[in-house]
Short mmCIF file of C-alpha atoms in Angstrom, two decimals:
data_model
loop_
_atom_site.label_atom_id
_atom_site.label_comp_id
_atom_site.label_asym_id
_atom_site.label_seq_id
_atom_site.Cartn_x
_atom_site.Cartn_y
_atom_site.Cartn_z
CA UNK A 205 135.89 50.88 106.81
CA UNK A 206 133.39 48.01 106.98
CA UNK A 207 130.60 47.79 109.54
CA UNK A 208 132.20 44.89 111.19
CA UNK A 209 135.59 46.75 111.56
CA UNK A 210 133.61 49.87 112.87
CA UNK A 211 132.28 47.57 115.72
CA UNK A 212 135.80 46.09 116.53
CA UNK A 213 137.46 45.67 119.86
CA UNK A 214 140.56 47.08 120.97
CA UNK A 215 142.75 45.12 118.42
CA UNK A 216 140.17 45.78 115.79
CA UNK A 217 138.62 42.46 115.86
CA UNK A 218 134.82 42.56 115.02
CA UNK A 219 132.62 42.42 118.04
CA UNK A 220 130.15 39.39 116.71
CA UNK A 221 126.56 39.73 117.84
CA UNK A 222 125.69 36.26 117.27
CA UNK A 223 125.42 34.92 120.98
CA UNK A 224 123.74 38.06 122.31
CA UNK A 225 121.20 37.94 119.36
CA UNK A 226 120.40 34.14 120.39
CA UNK A 227 119.95 35.06 123.82
CA UNK A 228 117.88 38.44 123.25
CA UNK A 229 115.50 36.87 120.66
CA UNK A 230 115.68 33.23 121.35
CA UNK A 231 113.98 30.62 118.91
CA UNK A 232 111.18 28.72 120.39
CA UNK A 233 109.58 25.62 119.20
CA UNK A 234 105.96 24.79 118.47
CA UNK A 235 105.30 24.38 122.17
CA UNK A 236 106.85 27.66 123.10
CA UNK A 237 109.77 26.36 124.61
CA UNK A 238 113.37 27.82 123.89
CA UNK A 239 115.38 25.63 121.52
CA UNK A 240 118.47 26.54 123.26
CA UNK A 241 119.01 26.41 127.06
CA UNK A 242 122.03 26.24 129.33
CA UNK A 243 122.78 22.96 131.10
CA UNK A 244 122.41 22.60 134.98
CA UNK A 245 120.81 24.86 137.46
CA UNK A 246 121.09 28.55 137.24
CA UNK A 247 123.10 30.28 139.68
CA UNK A 248 121.53 31.89 142.75
CA UNK A 249 119.67 35.47 142.62
CA UNK A 250 122.60 36.87 144.62
CA UNK A 251 125.30 35.50 142.09
CA UNK A 252 123.27 36.71 139.19
CA UNK A 253 122.88 40.05 140.68
CA UNK A 254 126.61 40.28 141.08
CA UNK A 255 127.06 39.11 137.44
CA UNK A 256 124.76 41.73 136.20
CA UNK A 257 126.68 44.42 138.12
CA UNK A 258 129.88 43.41 136.95
CA UNK A 259 128.53 43.54 133.31
CA UNK A 260 127.17 46.94 133.73
CA UNK A 261 130.41 48.20 135.20
CA UNK A 262 132.29 46.97 131.97
CA UNK A 263 129.32 48.39 129.73
CA UNK A 264 129.74 51.98 131.48
CA UNK A 265 133.48 51.63 131.34
CA UNK A 266 133.29 51.31 127.67
CA UNK A 267 134.64 47.93 127.73
CA UNK A 268 132.15 46.36 125.25
CA UNK A 269 133.72 43.11 124.39
CA UNK A 270 133.66 42.23 128.14
CA UNK A 271 129.98 43.28 128.29
CA UNK A 272 129.15 41.47 125.04
CA UNK A 273 130.42 38.26 126.46
CA UNK A 274 128.82 38.50 129.83
CA UNK A 275 125.34 39.28 128.69
CA UNK A 276 124.24 36.25 126.88
CA UNK A 277 124.95 33.64 129.63
CA UNK A 278 123.52 36.09 132.22
CA UNK A 279 120.21 36.50 130.14
CA UNK A 280 119.90 32.56 129.59
CA UNK A 281 120.29 32.03 133.44
CA UNK A 282 117.77 34.94 134.38
CA UNK A 283 115.11 33.42 132.15
CA UNK A 284 115.74 30.16 133.76
CA UNK A 285 115.10 31.78 137.16
CA UNK A 286 111.96 33.35 135.96
CA UNK A 287 110.70 30.03 134.69
CA UNK A 288 111.43 28.42 138.10
CA UNK A 289 109.99 31.51 140.23
CA UNK A 290 107.10 30.74 142.62
CA UNK A 291 104.50 33.31 143.67
CA UNK A 292 106.97 34.58 146.39
CA UNK A 293 109.94 35.25 143.90
CA UNK A 294 108.15 36.21 140.71
CA UNK A 295 108.50 39.86 141.33
CA UNK A 296 112.09 39.41 142.12
CA UNK A 297 112.89 37.36 139.02
CA UNK A 298 111.04 39.81 136.44
CA UNK A 299 112.97 42.76 138.00
CA UNK A 300 116.07 40.88 137.19
CA UNK A 301 114.97 39.95 133.76
CA UNK A 302 114.24 43.52 133.11
CA UNK A 303 117.40 44.94 134.31
CA UNK A 304 119.37 42.53 132.20
CA UNK A 305 117.31 43.05 128.99
CA UNK A 306 117.80 46.83 129.74
CA UNK A 307 121.66 46.41 129.72
CA UNK A 308 121.45 44.22 126.71
CA UNK A 309 119.41 46.92 124.99
CA UNK A 310 121.87 49.92 126.04
CA UNK A 311 124.82 47.82 124.57
CA UNK A 312 123.12 46.96 121.34
CA UNK A 313 122.37 50.72 120.97
CA UNK A 314 125.83 51.37 121.22
CA UNK A 315 126.67 48.67 118.83
CA UNK A 316 124.40 50.02 116.32
CA UNK A 317 122.14 47.13 116.33
CA UNK A 318 119.01 49.01 116.86
CA UNK A 319 116.37 46.70 115.93
CA UNK A 320 118.01 44.08 118.20
CA UNK A 321 118.01 46.60 121.04
CA UNK A 322 114.39 47.29 120.48
CA UNK A 323 113.46 43.61 121.17
CA UNK A 324 115.54 43.64 124.30
CA UNK A 325 114.00 46.79 125.48
CA UNK A 326 110.33 45.59 124.76
CA UNK A 327 110.83 42.46 126.76
CA UNK A 328 112.48 44.68 129.44
CA UNK A 329 109.34 46.86 129.65
CA UNK A 330 107.04 43.76 129.86
CA UNK A 331 109.22 42.49 132.65
CA UNK A 332 109.17 45.86 134.49
CA UNK A 333 105.50 45.78 134.15
CA UNK A 334 105.16 42.48 135.71
CA UNK A 335 107.36 43.54 138.75
CA UNK A 336 105.64 46.91 139.19
CA UNK A 337 108.81 49.02 139.83
CA UNK A 338 107.92 52.47 138.53
CA UNK A 339 111.71 53.62 138.80
CA UNK A 340 112.58 50.62 136.66
CA UNK A 341 109.83 51.32 134.25
CA UNK A 342 110.61 54.98 133.80
CA UNK A 343 114.45 54.02 133.23
CA UNK A 344 113.68 51.74 130.59
CA UNK A 345 111.25 54.38 128.88
CA UNK A 346 114.28 56.75 128.94
CA UNK A 347 116.56 54.25 127.18
CA UNK A 348 113.72 53.48 124.74
CA UNK A 349 113.38 57.37 123.97
CA UNK A 350 117.29 57.39 123.45
CA UNK A 351 116.80 54.60 120.69
CA UNK A 352 113.98 56.41 119.10
CA UNK A 353 116.14 59.52 118.79
CA UNK A 354 118.80 57.74 117.31
CA UNK A 355 116.50 56.49 114.73
CA UNK A 356 115.29 59.73 113.83
CA UNK A 357 112.05 59.31 115.51
CA UNK A 358 112.39 62.60 117.25
CA UNK A 359 108.94 63.43 117.89
CA UNK A 360 107.97 60.06 119.18
CA UNK A 361 111.01 60.26 121.50
CA UNK A 362 109.97 63.78 122.92
CA UNK A 363 106.20 62.59 123.26
CA UNK A 364 107.19 59.32 125.02
CA UNK A 365 109.46 60.99 127.45
CA UNK A 366 107.22 63.79 128.52
CA UNK A 367 104.07 61.51 128.84
CA UNK A 368 106.12 58.99 130.96
CA UNK A 369 107.58 62.21 133.10
CA UNK A 370 103.95 63.44 133.62
CA UNK A 371 102.89 59.89 134.70
CA UNK A 372 105.62 59.38 137.23
CA UNK A 373 106.12 63.03 138.31
CA UNK A 374 107.22 63.02 142.09
CA UNK A 375 105.94 64.79 145.09
CA UNK A 376 109.34 66.57 146.04
CA UNK A 377 108.45 66.88 149.53
CA UNK A 378 108.46 62.94 149.95
CA UNK A 379 109.92 61.51 146.88
CA UNK A 380 113.18 59.05 146.98
CA UNK A 381 116.29 60.20 145.33
CA UNK A 382 115.64 57.54 142.86
CA UNK A 383 112.17 58.57 141.99
CA UNK A 384 113.69 62.20 141.43
CA UNK A 385 116.41 60.95 139.32
CA UNK A 386 114.23 58.67 137.08
CA UNK A 387 111.99 61.62 136.53
CA UNK A 388 114.90 64.06 135.72
CA UNK A 389 116.35 61.61 133.34
CA UNK A 390 113.22 61.57 131.36
CA UNK A 391 112.94 65.24 131.25
CA UNK A 392 116.70 65.49 129.97
CA UNK A 393 115.78 62.96 127.39
CA UNK A 394 112.71 64.93 126.30
CA UNK A 395 114.82 68.05 126.39
CA UNK A 396 117.41 66.28 123.90
CA UNK A 397 114.57 65.50 121.55
CA UNK A 398 113.31 68.96 121.64
CA UNK A 399 116.78 70.45 120.79
CA UNK A 400 116.87 68.53 117.72
CA UNK A 401 113.37 69.60 116.70
CA UNK A 402 114.40 73.25 117.20
CA UNK A 403 112.36 74.06 120.10
CA UNK A 404 114.48 75.97 122.61
CA UNK A 405 111.82 77.29 124.64
CA UNK A 406 110.79 73.75 125.73
CA UNK A 407 114.36 72.77 126.07
CA UNK A 408 114.95 75.34 128.69
CA UNK A 409 111.77 74.73 130.67
CA UNK A 410 112.63 70.93 130.74
CA UNK A 411 116.36 71.52 131.90
CA UNK A 412 115.17 73.83 134.45
CA UNK A 413 112.76 71.15 135.88
CA UNK A 414 115.34 68.73 135.77
CA UNK A 415 117.79 70.92 137.68
CA UNK A 416 115.07 71.41 140.37
CA UNK A 417 114.93 67.65 140.72
CA UNK A 418 118.81 67.62 141.05
CA UNK A 419 118.76 70.18 143.56
CA UNK A 420 116.13 68.39 145.71
CA UNK A 421 118.47 65.36 145.57
CA UNK A 422 121.38 66.99 146.56
CA UNK A 423 123.91 64.84 148.23
CA UNK A 424 121.55 61.91 148.73
CA UNK A 425 122.45 58.76 146.81
CA UNK A 426 119.92 56.47 145.46
CA UNK A 427 119.55 53.01 147.31
CA UNK A 428 122.06 50.47 146.02
CA UNK A 429 119.24 48.32 144.12
CA UNK A 430 118.30 51.59 142.13
CA UNK A 431 121.66 53.09 141.69
CA UNK A 432 122.67 51.02 138.52
CA UNK A 433 119.35 52.38 137.07
CA UNK A 434 119.51 56.06 137.79
CA UNK A 435 123.04 56.72 139.06
CA UNK A 436 124.85 59.81 137.40
CA UNK A 437 121.85 62.18 137.41
CA UNK A 438 122.78 65.35 139.22
CA UNK A 439 123.50 69.01 138.49
CA UNK A 440 126.54 68.25 136.60
CA UNK A 441 124.61 66.03 134.26
CA UNK A 442 121.98 68.76 133.97
CA UNK A 443 124.63 71.24 133.05
CA UNK A 444 126.01 68.85 130.47
CA UNK A 445 122.60 68.78 128.98
CA UNK A 446 122.70 72.76 128.63
CA UNK A 447 126.07 72.29 126.67
CA UNK A 448 124.53 69.47 124.52
CA UNK A 449 121.72 71.89 123.54
CA UNK A 450 123.95 74.63 122.59
CA UNK A 451 125.89 72.08 120.55
CA UNK A 452 122.63 70.88 118.77
CA UNK A 453 122.00 74.66 118.13
CA UNK A 454 125.43 74.99 116.41
CA UNK A 455 126.61 77.67 119.01
CA UNK A 456 130.11 76.45 119.68
CA UNK A 457 131.08 79.40 121.71
CA UNK A 458 128.19 78.78 124.07
CA UNK A 459 129.22 75.26 124.28
CA UNK A 460 132.60 76.15 125.62
CA UNK A 461 131.31 78.95 127.81
CA UNK A 462 128.69 76.42 129.50
CA UNK A 463 131.31 73.70 129.61
CA UNK A 464 133.36 75.57 132.19
CA UNK A 465 130.54 75.20 134.67
CA UNK A 466 130.83 71.38 134.37
CA UNK A 467 132.70 69.80 137.37
CA UNK A 468 135.68 67.65 136.99
CA UNK A 469 135.19 63.97 135.63
CA UNK A 470 135.69 62.31 139.17
CA UNK A 471 132.34 63.63 140.37
CA UNK A 472 130.07 62.42 137.36
CA UNK A 473 129.08 59.58 135.44
CA UNK A 474 131.94 58.27 133.15
CA UNK A 475 129.61 57.72 130.06
CA UNK A 476 127.88 61.17 130.50
CA UNK A 477 131.31 62.93 130.85
CA UNK A 478 132.58 61.16 127.75
CA UNK A 479 129.62 62.11 125.70
CA UNK A 480 129.91 65.71 127.19
CA UNK A 481 133.63 65.82 126.05
CA UNK A 482 132.45 65.23 122.43
CA UNK A 483 130.43 68.16 122.50
CA UNK A 484 133.67 69.98 123.70
CA UNK A 485 135.74 68.68 120.91
CA UNK A 486 132.89 69.70 118.29
CA UNK A 487 133.10 73.21 119.68
CA UNK A 488 136.81 73.49 119.26
CA UNK A 489 136.75 72.04 115.97
CA UNK A 490 133.91 74.36 114.64
CA UNK A 491 135.98 77.26 116.11
CA UNK A 492 139.23 75.89 114.27
CA UNK A 493 140.93 75.25 117.42
CA UNK A 494 141.84 71.81 116.01
CA UNK A 495 144.73 71.20 118.34
CA UNK A 496 142.34 71.47 121.31
CA UNK A 497 139.79 69.09 119.45
CA UNK A 498 142.52 66.75 118.80
CA UNK A 499 143.63 66.77 122.13
CA UNK A 500 140.28 66.11 123.72
CA UNK A 501 139.53 63.35 121.46
CA UNK A 502 143.09 61.70 122.38
CA UNK A 503 141.99 61.93 126.04
CA UNK A 504 138.86 59.80 125.20
CA UNK A 505 140.88 57.35 123.01
CA UNK A 506 143.31 56.91 125.96
CA UNK A 507 140.49 56.02 128.40
CA UNK A 508 137.70 54.47 126.09
CA UNK A 509 138.97 53.56 122.84
CA UNK A 510 136.06 50.93 122.11
CA UNK A 511 133.50 53.40 123.13
CA UNK A 512 134.98 56.27 121.03
CA UNK A 513 135.17 53.86 118.09
CA UNK A 514 131.22 53.33 118.11
CA UNK A 515 130.55 57.04 118.29
CA UNK A 516 129.16 58.31 114.87
CA UNK A 517 129.62 62.04 116.54
CA UNK A 518 133.42 61.43 116.95
CA UNK A 519 133.81 60.09 113.16
CA UNK A 520 131.99 63.30 111.99
CA UNK A 521 134.34 65.38 114.32
CA UNK A 522 137.56 63.69 113.06
CA UNK A 523 136.23 63.75 109.31
CA UNK A 524 135.87 67.58 109.62
CA UNK A 525 139.25 68.22 110.98
CA UNK A 526 140.80 66.08 108.37
CA UNK A 527 139.07 67.96 105.68
CA UNK A 528 139.65 71.34 106.95
CA UNK A 529 143.43 71.03 108.20
CA UNK A 530 145.91 73.34 106.81
CA UNK A 531 149.10 71.04 107.73
CA UNK A 532 149.96 67.53 107.06
CA UNK A 533 148.03 65.14 109.12
CA UNK A 534 149.82 64.42 112.39
CA UNK A 535 150.32 60.83 113.61
CA UNK A 536 147.93 61.51 116.59
CA UNK A 537 145.13 62.78 113.87
CA UNK A 538 145.80 59.76 111.77
CA UNK A 539 145.58 57.28 114.52
CA UNK A 540 142.02 58.89 115.68
CA UNK A 541 140.78 58.71 112.01
CA UNK A 542 141.77 54.95 111.74
CA UNK A 543 140.26 54.26 115.08
CA UNK A 544 136.76 56.06 114.31
CA UNK A 545 136.76 54.84 110.79
CA UNK A 546 136.76 58.10 108.86
CA UNK A 547 138.24 58.74 105.27
CA UNK A 548 141.26 60.76 104.84
#
């Protein structure tokens, strides 16, 4: 399957990156002005925040075509707001720019456009520094660590996550839920990197520290303006990181054992849950429980087909199942193989 097909939408139409590329890295003329701008006045802050929230919901639901269509005009309008901002609205404008570029970066990572994602995250970090929001900055660093890990830059990812966690470490007695969650996410990012560098002791310590933050948060929910950044961090997510570490270590039995302690999907982040279920599918496949593995993948296909198509991990699992099966390929397995683009 071609790269374009692998980035297809539900009807296998390619997800073209032309417009988001123009918006993330616009062309400037000799004076420094962008060559392309949207006509008319940009919408209000409230409208742009609502548009960003809607695009973020589409992204987290795995509806990448909708998110991909929403981000470019949003980014152009947010840049116009930044250009027009006075002293009293500048911090608010840069906050919105950082959040929009963060969403663009996460979306582009999922679509395997790593260099373009790095450009988006670089501008997002610059905007976050200008608005002075430590939770926002920590969240952006966490996403940058994810990108570095996907690029094979494991040590850099771990070092950046740990250094940033040290810098923003909260005082448990008075920290907000958002501050604790931002710190906890960084610890889990560092644990993910160390797991891939075969450093189990560090993984255990980092996950334990993250668990302490999750326990301290308890039932508290971050404020609405921070929920989009740090939502989904809780004890369930910490447990899923333990499962992931066991999968990275190749211990399929431990994966299934630990996964029994992960609560049902309605209580946790959908995107985190989907990634966790891939670990469960891998463990079932590794233990030759191919029917269970296929059923797990079918659940993901039914709820988030576009997301599943982007996952190299899913492709590797399906490829392994097709190569080791003893029976003729079922229609459901053949459909999965076509969806994720593996050879049969």
